[in-house]
Amino acid sequence: MNAVMNESSYVEETFASLDYAEEAFRGREFESCTFQDCIFSESDMSGNIFTDCRFIDCNLSTAILTGTSLKNVAFIGCKMTGIDFGSCNEFLFAVTFTRCCLDYAIFSRNDLKKSRFEECSIREAGFTGSDLSGAVFFGCDLSRAVFVRNNLAGADFATAENYSIDPEQNTIDRAVFSYPGVLGLLDNYHIILK
């Protein structure tokens, strides 16, 4: 294990090129820290608290985040395939994603109000029972992503593509869509458009 992570609390630290793949580091607190080019794939990160932190070009694929707090955390250029964000601590949960791979990620009962997903691949991800009101999906690929019982009121899908959203299963009042993407609201009806 990396010696640099022996403390239980870190403030305004920068961590670069750490490799914690398939290892556990739990119960630590990070405030205003930056993680650059780090590998946390299949790592057990349960119970950690991240406040005002940034992850840049990190690999967190299938990391375990049970009870982990993500309070105003930005992920930039990260690989985050298969992460279950539904297992995170709900208190003050706030995240943004820029140029991230979120394929197969799970968002279950997450408060994603006004969250921003920018130029992300979110293919085959699952959004269930989450509050995505006012969220922005700017330039995102939502191929085969599943949306069930979410609040999408005022969400912006204008530049997103390949989404399929059932208006009977989700609240979409004042959500923003553009043509031809808006046709993804009709997928469940098996109609033919000419």
PDB file of C-alpha atoms in Angstrom:
ATOM      1  CA  MET A   1       0.000   0.000   0.000  1.00  0.00           C
ATOM      2  CA  ASN A   2       1.160   3.553  -0.685  1.00  0.00           C
ATOM      3  CA  ALA A   3       2.768   5.147   2.377  1.00  0.00           C
ATOM      4  CA  VAL A   4       1.426   8.574   1.413  1.00  0.00           C
ATOM      5  CA  MET A   5      -2.080   7.560   2.593  1.00  0.00           C
ATOM      6  CA  ASN A   6      -1.241   6.645   6.201  1.00  0.00           C
ATOM      7  CA  GLU A   7      -3.022   9.624   7.801  1.00  0.00           C
ATOM      8  CA  SER A   8      -6.748   9.735   8.525  1.00  0.00           C
ATOM      9  CA  SER A   9      -7.291  13.334   7.413  1.00  0.00           C
ATOM     10  CA  TYR A  10      -5.896  15.445   4.560  1.00  0.00           C
ATOM     11  CA  VAL A  11      -6.485  19.111   3.672  1.00  0.00           C
ATOM     12  CA  GLU A  12      -5.390  20.810   0.421  1.00  0.00           C
ATOM     13  CA  GLU A  13      -3.130  17.935  -0.593  1.00  0.00           C
ATOM     14  CA  THR A  14      -2.350  16.830  -4.135  1.00  0.00           C
ATOM     15  CA  PHE A  15      -1.971  13.112  -4.814  1.00  0.00           C
ATOM     16  CA  ALA A  16      -0.460  12.093  -8.140  1.00  0.00           C
ATOM     17  CA  SER A  17      -0.022   8.686  -9.771  1.00  0.00           C
ATOM     18  CA  LEU A  18      -1.164   6.633  -6.779  1.00  0.00           C
ATOM     19  CA  ASP A  19      -2.040   3.017  -7.506  1.00  0.00           C
ATOM     20  CA  TYR A  20      -4.622   1.526  -5.141  1.00  0.00           C
ATOM     21  CA  ALA A  21      -6.128  -0.916  -7.652  1.00  0.00           C
ATOM     22  CA  GLU A  22      -7.921  -3.742  -5.839  1.00  0.00           C
ATOM     23  CA  GLU A  23      -6.788  -2.391  -2.460  1.00  0.00           C
ATOM     24  CA  ALA A  24      -8.758  -0.931   0.429  1.00  0.00           C
ATOM     25  CA  PHE A  25      -8.428   2.461   1.986  1.00  0.00           C
ATOM     26  CA  ARG A  26     -11.402   3.406   4.094  1.00  0.00           C
ATOM     27  CA  GLY A  27     -12.544   5.852   6.732  1.00  0.00           C
ATOM     28  CA  ARG A  28     -10.344   8.770   5.665  1.00  0.00           C
ATOM     29  CA  GLU A  29     -11.297  12.392   5.212  1.00  0.00           C
ATOM     30  CA  PHE A  30     -10.142  14.600   2.326  1.00  0.00           C
ATOM     31  CA  GLU A  31     -10.910  18.307   2.070  1.00  0.00           C
ATOM     32  CA  SER A  32      -9.968  20.447  -0.947  1.00  0.00           C
ATOM     33  CA  CYS A  33      -7.667  17.702  -2.245  1.00  0.00           C
ATOM     34  CA  THR A  34      -6.745  16.886  -5.843  1.00  0.00           C
ATOM     35  CA  PHE A  35      -6.169  13.379  -7.183  1.00  0.00           C
ATOM     36  CA  GLN A  36      -4.308  13.329 -10.514  1.00  0.00           C
ATOM     37  CA  ASP A  37      -3.662  10.223 -12.668  1.00  0.00           C
ATOM     38  CA  CYS A  38      -4.496   7.877  -9.783  1.00  0.00           C
ATOM     39  CA  ILE A  39      -5.758   4.298 -10.085  1.00  0.00           C
ATOM     40  CA  PHE A  40      -8.557   3.242  -7.748  1.00  0.00           C
ATOM     41  CA  SER A  41     -10.132   0.556  -9.956  1.00  0.00           C
ATOM     42  CA  GLU A  42     -11.822  -2.166  -7.877  1.00  0.00           C
ATOM     43  CA  SER A  43     -10.629  -0.388  -4.727  1.00  0.00           C
ATOM     44  CA  ASP A  44     -12.728  -0.387  -1.542  1.00  0.00           C
ATOM     45  CA  MET A  45     -13.145   3.326  -0.771  1.00  0.00           C
ATOM     46  CA  SER A  46     -16.017   2.813   1.691  1.00  0.00           C
ATOM     47  CA  GLY A  47     -16.663   5.350   4.405  1.00  0.00           C
ATOM     48  CA  ASN A  48     -14.311   8.021   3.078  1.00  0.00           C
ATOM     49  CA  ILE A  49     -15.356  11.681   3.100  1.00  0.00           C
ATOM     50  CA  PHE A  50     -14.409  13.807   0.079  1.00  0.00           C
ATOM     51  CA  THR A  51     -15.290  17.518   0.392  1.00  0.00           C
ATOM     52  CA  ASP A  52     -14.497  20.051  -2.349  1.00  0.00           C
ATOM     53  CA  CYS A  53     -12.159  17.551  -4.042  1.00  0.00           C
ATOM     54  CA  ARG A  54     -11.173  16.983  -7.679  1.00  0.00           C
ATOM     55  CA  PHE A  55     -10.316  13.725  -9.418  1.00  0.00           C
ATOM     56  CA  ILE A  56      -8.484  14.357 -12.698  1.00  0.00           C
ATOM     57  CA  ASP A  57      -7.709  11.587 -15.218  1.00  0.00           C
ATOM     58  CA  CYS A  58      -8.209   8.883 -12.588  1.00  0.00           C
ATOM     59  CA  ASN A  59      -9.463   5.312 -13.016  1.00  0.00           C
ATOM     60  CA  LEU A  60     -12.152   4.487 -10.441  1.00  0.00           C
ATOM     61  CA  SER A  61     -13.876   1.699 -12.384  1.00  0.00           C
ATOM     62  CA  THR A  62     -15.957  -0.601 -10.164  1.00  0.00           C
ATOM     63  CA  ALA A  63     -14.620   1.079  -7.010  1.00  0.00           C
ATOM     64  CA  ILE A  64     -16.748   0.382  -3.924  1.00  0.00           C
ATOM     65  CA  LEU A  65     -18.214   3.566  -2.442  1.00  0.00           C
ATOM     66  CA  THR A  66     -20.444   2.195   0.330  1.00  0.00           C
ATOM     67  CA  GLY A  67     -21.173   5.029   2.758  1.00  0.00           C
ATOM     68  CA  THR A  68     -18.680   7.293   0.991  1.00  0.00           C
ATOM     69  CA  SER A  69     -19.454  11.023   1.129  1.00  0.00           C
ATOM     70  CA  LEU A  70     -19.028  12.998  -2.086  1.00  0.00           C
ATOM     71  CA  LYS A  71     -19.634  16.634  -1.156  1.00  0.00           C
ATOM     72  CA  ASN A  72     -19.017  18.983  -4.066  1.00  0.00           C
ATOM     73  CA  VAL A  73     -16.659  16.618  -5.884  1.00  0.00           C
ATOM     74  CA  ALA A  74     -15.599  17.156  -9.510  1.00  0.00           C
ATOM     75  CA  PHE A  75     -14.551  14.255 -11.712  1.00  0.00           C
ATOM     76  CA  ILE A  76     -12.657  15.322 -14.838  1.00  0.00           C
ATOM     77  CA  GLY A  77     -11.510  12.886 -17.528  1.00  0.00           C
ATOM     78  CA  CYS A  78     -12.070   9.899 -15.226  1.00  0.00           C
ATOM     79  CA  LYS A  79     -12.928   6.309 -16.045  1.00  0.00           C
ATOM     80  CA  MET A  80     -15.779   5.353 -13.692  1.00  0.00           C
ATOM     81  CA  THR A  81     -17.310   2.290 -15.315  1.00  0.00           C
ATOM     82  CA  GLY A  82     -19.740   0.308 -13.180  1.00  0.00           C
ATOM     83  CA  ILE A  83     -19.669   2.487 -10.038  1.00  0.00           C
ATOM     84  CA  ASP A  84     -22.741   2.250  -7.765  1.00  0.00           C
ATOM     85  CA  PHE A  85     -23.322   5.843  -6.642  1.00  0.00           C
ATOM     86  CA  GLY A  86     -26.544   4.700  -4.972  1.00  0.00           C
ATOM     87  CA  SER A  87     -24.460   3.246  -2.144  1.00  0.00           C
ATOM     88  CA  CYS A  88     -22.883   6.637  -1.315  1.00  0.00           C
ATOM     89  CA  ASN A  89     -23.816   8.679   1.732  1.00  0.00           C
ATOM     90  CA  GLU A  90     -26.804  10.836   0.740  1.00  0.00           C
ATOM     91  CA  PHE A  91     -25.942  13.781   3.016  1.00  0.00           C
ATOM     92  CA  LEU A  92     -24.754  16.788   0.954  1.00  0.00           C
ATOM     93  CA  PHE A  93     -24.126  14.521  -2.071  1.00  0.00           C
ATOM     94  CA  ALA A  94     -23.001  16.817  -4.916  1.00  0.00           C
ATOM     95  CA  VAL A  95     -20.976  15.763  -7.970  1.00  0.00           C
ATOM     96  CA  THR A  96     -20.070  17.004 -11.458  1.00  0.00           C
ATOM     97  CA  PHE A  97     -18.633  14.991 -14.322  1.00  0.00           C
ATOM     98  CA  THR A  98     -16.613  16.323 -17.271  1.00  0.00           C
ATOM     99  CA  ARG A  99     -15.360  14.049 -20.086  1.00  0.00           C
ATOM    100  CA  CYS A 100     -15.860  10.954 -17.917  1.00  0.00           C
ATOM    101  CA  CYS A 101     -16.739   7.388 -18.832  1.00  0.00           C
ATOM    102  CA  LEU A 102     -19.737   6.478 -16.658  1.00  0.00           C
ATOM    103  CA  ASP A 103     -20.807   3.429 -18.650  1.00  0.00           C
ATOM    104  CA  TYR A 104     -22.786   0.917 -16.539  1.00  0.00           C
ATOM    105  CA  ALA A 105     -22.816   3.312 -13.544  1.00  0.00           C
ATOM    106  CA  ILE A 106     -25.754   3.135 -11.133  1.00  0.00           C
ATOM    107  CA  PHE A 107     -27.503   6.204  -9.761  1.00  0.00           C
ATOM    108  CA  SER A 108     -30.188   5.024  -7.372  1.00  0.00           C
ATOM    109  CA  ARG A 109     -32.069   7.497  -5.174  1.00  0.00           C
ATOM    110  CA  ASN A 110     -29.275  10.065  -5.623  1.00  0.00           C
ATOM    111  CA  ASP A 111     -29.842  13.794  -5.268  1.00  0.00           C
ATOM    112  CA  LEU A 112     -28.413  15.046  -8.557  1.00  0.00           C
ATOM    113  CA  LYS A 113     -30.325  18.317  -8.580  1.00  0.00           C
ATOM    114  CA  LYS A 114     -28.612  20.751 -10.973  1.00  0.00           C
ATOM    115  CA  SER A 115     -25.716  18.335 -11.486  1.00  0.00           C
ATOM    116  CA  ARG A 116     -23.693  18.736 -14.673  1.00  0.00           C
ATOM    117  CA  PHE A 117     -22.634  15.880 -16.935  1.00  0.00           C
ATOM    118  CA  GLU A 118     -20.455  17.317 -19.690  1.00  0.00           C
ATOM    119  CA  GLU A 119     -19.233  15.345 -22.724  1.00  0.00           C
ATOM    120  CA  CYS A 120     -19.559  12.053 -20.853  1.00  0.00           C
ATOM    121  CA  SER A 121     -20.211   8.525 -22.034  1.00  0.00           C
ATOM    122  CA  ILE A 122     -23.082   7.284 -19.855  1.00  0.00           C
ATOM    123  CA  ARG A 123     -23.979   4.205 -21.872  1.00  0.00           C
ATOM    124  CA  GLU A 124     -26.079   1.480 -20.257  1.00  0.00           C
ATOM    125  CA  ALA A 125     -26.105   3.388 -16.960  1.00  0.00           C
ATOM    126  CA  GLY A 126     -29.103   3.176 -14.645  1.00  0.00           C
ATOM    127  CA  PHE A 127     -30.936   6.147 -13.124  1.00  0.00           C
ATOM    128  CA  THR A 128     -33.622   5.014 -10.671  1.00  0.00           C
ATOM    129  CA  GLY A 129     -35.611   7.125  -8.215  1.00  0.00           C
ATOM    130  CA  SER A 130     -33.139  10.016  -8.465  1.00  0.00           C
ATOM    131  CA  ASP A 131     -33.742  13.743  -8.433  1.00  0.00           C
ATOM    132  CA  LEU A 132     -32.220  15.043 -11.669  1.00  0.00           C
ATOM    133  CA  SER A 133     -34.257  18.253 -11.723  1.00  0.00           C
ATOM    134  CA  GLY A 134     -32.298  20.976 -13.462  1.00  0.00           C
ATOM    135  CA  ALA A 135     -29.458  18.568 -14.323  1.00  0.00           C
ATOM    136  CA  VAL A 136     -27.546  19.205 -17.550  1.00  0.00           C
ATOM    137  CA  PHE A 137     -26.418  16.440 -19.912  1.00  0.00           C
ATOM    138  CA  PHE A 138     -24.213  18.482 -22.246  1.00  0.00           C
ATOM    139  CA  GLY A 139     -22.907  16.487 -25.208  1.00  0.00           C
ATOM    140  CA  CYS A 140     -23.430  13.148 -23.446  1.00  0.00           C
ATOM    141  CA  ASP A 141     -23.985   9.723 -25.011  1.00  0.00           C
ATOM    142  CA  LEU A 142     -26.836   7.988 -23.168  1.00  0.00           C
ATOM    143  CA  SER A 143     -27.091   4.872 -25.353  1.00  0.00           C
ATOM    144  CA  ARG A 144     -29.205   2.214 -23.616  1.00  0.00           C
ATOM    145  CA  ALA A 145     -29.204   4.185 -20.332  1.00  0.00           C
ATOM    146  CA  VAL A 146     -32.290   3.389 -18.265  1.00  0.00           C
ATOM    147  CA  PHE A 147     -34.405   6.080 -16.585  1.00  0.00           C
ATOM    148  CA  VAL A 148     -37.059   4.854 -14.121  1.00  0.00           C
ATOM    149  CA  ARG A 149     -39.049   6.944 -11.593  1.00  0.00           C
ATOM    150  CA  ASN A 150     -36.762   9.977 -11.763  1.00  0.00           C
ATOM    151  CA  ASN A 151     -37.534  13.652 -11.410  1.00  0.00           C
ATOM    152  CA  LEU A 152     -36.239  15.114 -14.676  1.00  0.00           C
ATOM    153  CA  ALA A 153     -38.132  18.409 -14.346  1.00  0.00           C
ATOM    154  CA  GLY A 154     -36.148  21.152 -16.033  1.00  0.00           C
ATOM    155  CA  ALA A 155     -33.311  18.777 -16.975  1.00  0.00           C
ATOM    156  CA  ASP A 156     -31.440  19.739 -20.144  1.00  0.00           C
ATOM    157  CA  PHE A 157     -30.987  17.012 -22.769  1.00  0.00           C
ATOM    158  CA  ALA A 158     -30.731  19.464 -25.694  1.00  0.00           C
ATOM    159  CA  THR A 159     -27.230  18.354 -26.712  1.00  0.00           C
ATOM    160  CA  ALA A 160     -27.414  14.769 -25.394  1.00  0.00           C
ATOM    161  CA  GLU A 161     -27.836  11.890 -27.785  1.00  0.00           C
ATOM    162  CA  ASN A 162     -29.122   8.325 -27.939  1.00  0.00           C
ATOM    163  CA  TYR A 163     -31.379   8.611 -24.897  1.00  0.00           C
ATOM    164  CA  SER A 164     -34.620   6.716 -24.423  1.00  0.00           C
ATOM    165  CA  ILE A 165     -36.848   8.088 -21.663  1.00  0.00           C
ATOM    166  CA  ASP A 166     -40.362   6.885 -20.880  1.00  0.00           C
ATOM    167  CA  PRO A 167     -42.478   9.968 -20.000  1.00  0.00           C
ATOM    168  CA  GLU A 168     -44.884   7.689 -18.106  1.00  0.00           C
ATOM    169  CA  GLN A 169     -42.077   6.464 -15.824  1.00  0.00           C
ATOM    170  CA  ASN A 170     -40.374   9.833 -15.203  1.00  0.00           C
ATOM    171  CA  THR A 171     -41.360  13.424 -14.448  1.00  0.00           C
ATOM    172  CA  ILE A 172     -40.254  15.493 -17.449  1.00  0.00           C
ATOM    173  CA  ASP A 173     -42.042  18.831 -16.882  1.00  0.00           C
ATOM    174  CA  ARG A 174     -40.060  21.698 -18.449  1.00  0.00           C
ATOM    175  CA  ALA A 175     -37.226  19.338 -19.460  1.00  0.00           C
ATOM    176  CA  VAL A 176     -35.352  20.536 -22.542  1.00  0.00           C
ATOM    177  CA  PHE A 177     -34.983  18.292 -25.593  1.00  0.00           C
ATOM    178  CA  SER A 178     -33.982  18.907 -29.198  1.00  0.00           C
ATOM    179  CA  TYR A 179     -34.803  17.229 -32.488  1.00  0.00           C
ATOM    180  CA  PRO A 180     -34.091  14.439 -33.356  1.00  0.00           C
ATOM    181  CA  GLY A 181     -33.168  13.382 -29.803  1.00  0.00           C
ATOM    182  CA  VAL A 182     -36.701  14.069 -28.565  1.00  0.00           C
ATOM    183  CA  LEU A 183     -37.812  11.002 -30.530  1.00  0.00           C
ATOM    184  CA  GLY A 184     -36.236   8.974 -27.707  1.00  0.00           C
ATOM    185  CA  LEU A 185     -39.343   9.850 -25.675  1.00  0.00           C
ATOM    186  CA  LEU A 186     -41.390   7.695 -28.049  1.00  0.00           C
ATOM    187  CA  ASP A 187     -39.318   4.491 -27.937  1.00  0.00           C
ATOM    188  CA  ASN A 188     -41.691   2.720 -25.549  1.00  0.00           C
ATOM    189  CA  TYR A 189     -44.639   3.199 -27.908  1.00  0.00           C
ATOM    190  CA  HIS A 190     -43.172   1.144 -30.783  1.00  0.00           C
ATOM    191  CA  ILE A 191     -44.468   3.583 -33.362  1.00  0.00           C
ATOM    192  CA  ILE A 192     -43.084   4.113 -36.838  1.00  0.00           C
ATOM    193  CA  LEU A 193     -42.128   7.654 -37.881  1.00  0.00           C
ATOM    194  CA  LYS A 194     -41.660   8.554 -41.535  1.00  0.00           C
TER     195      LYS A 194
END
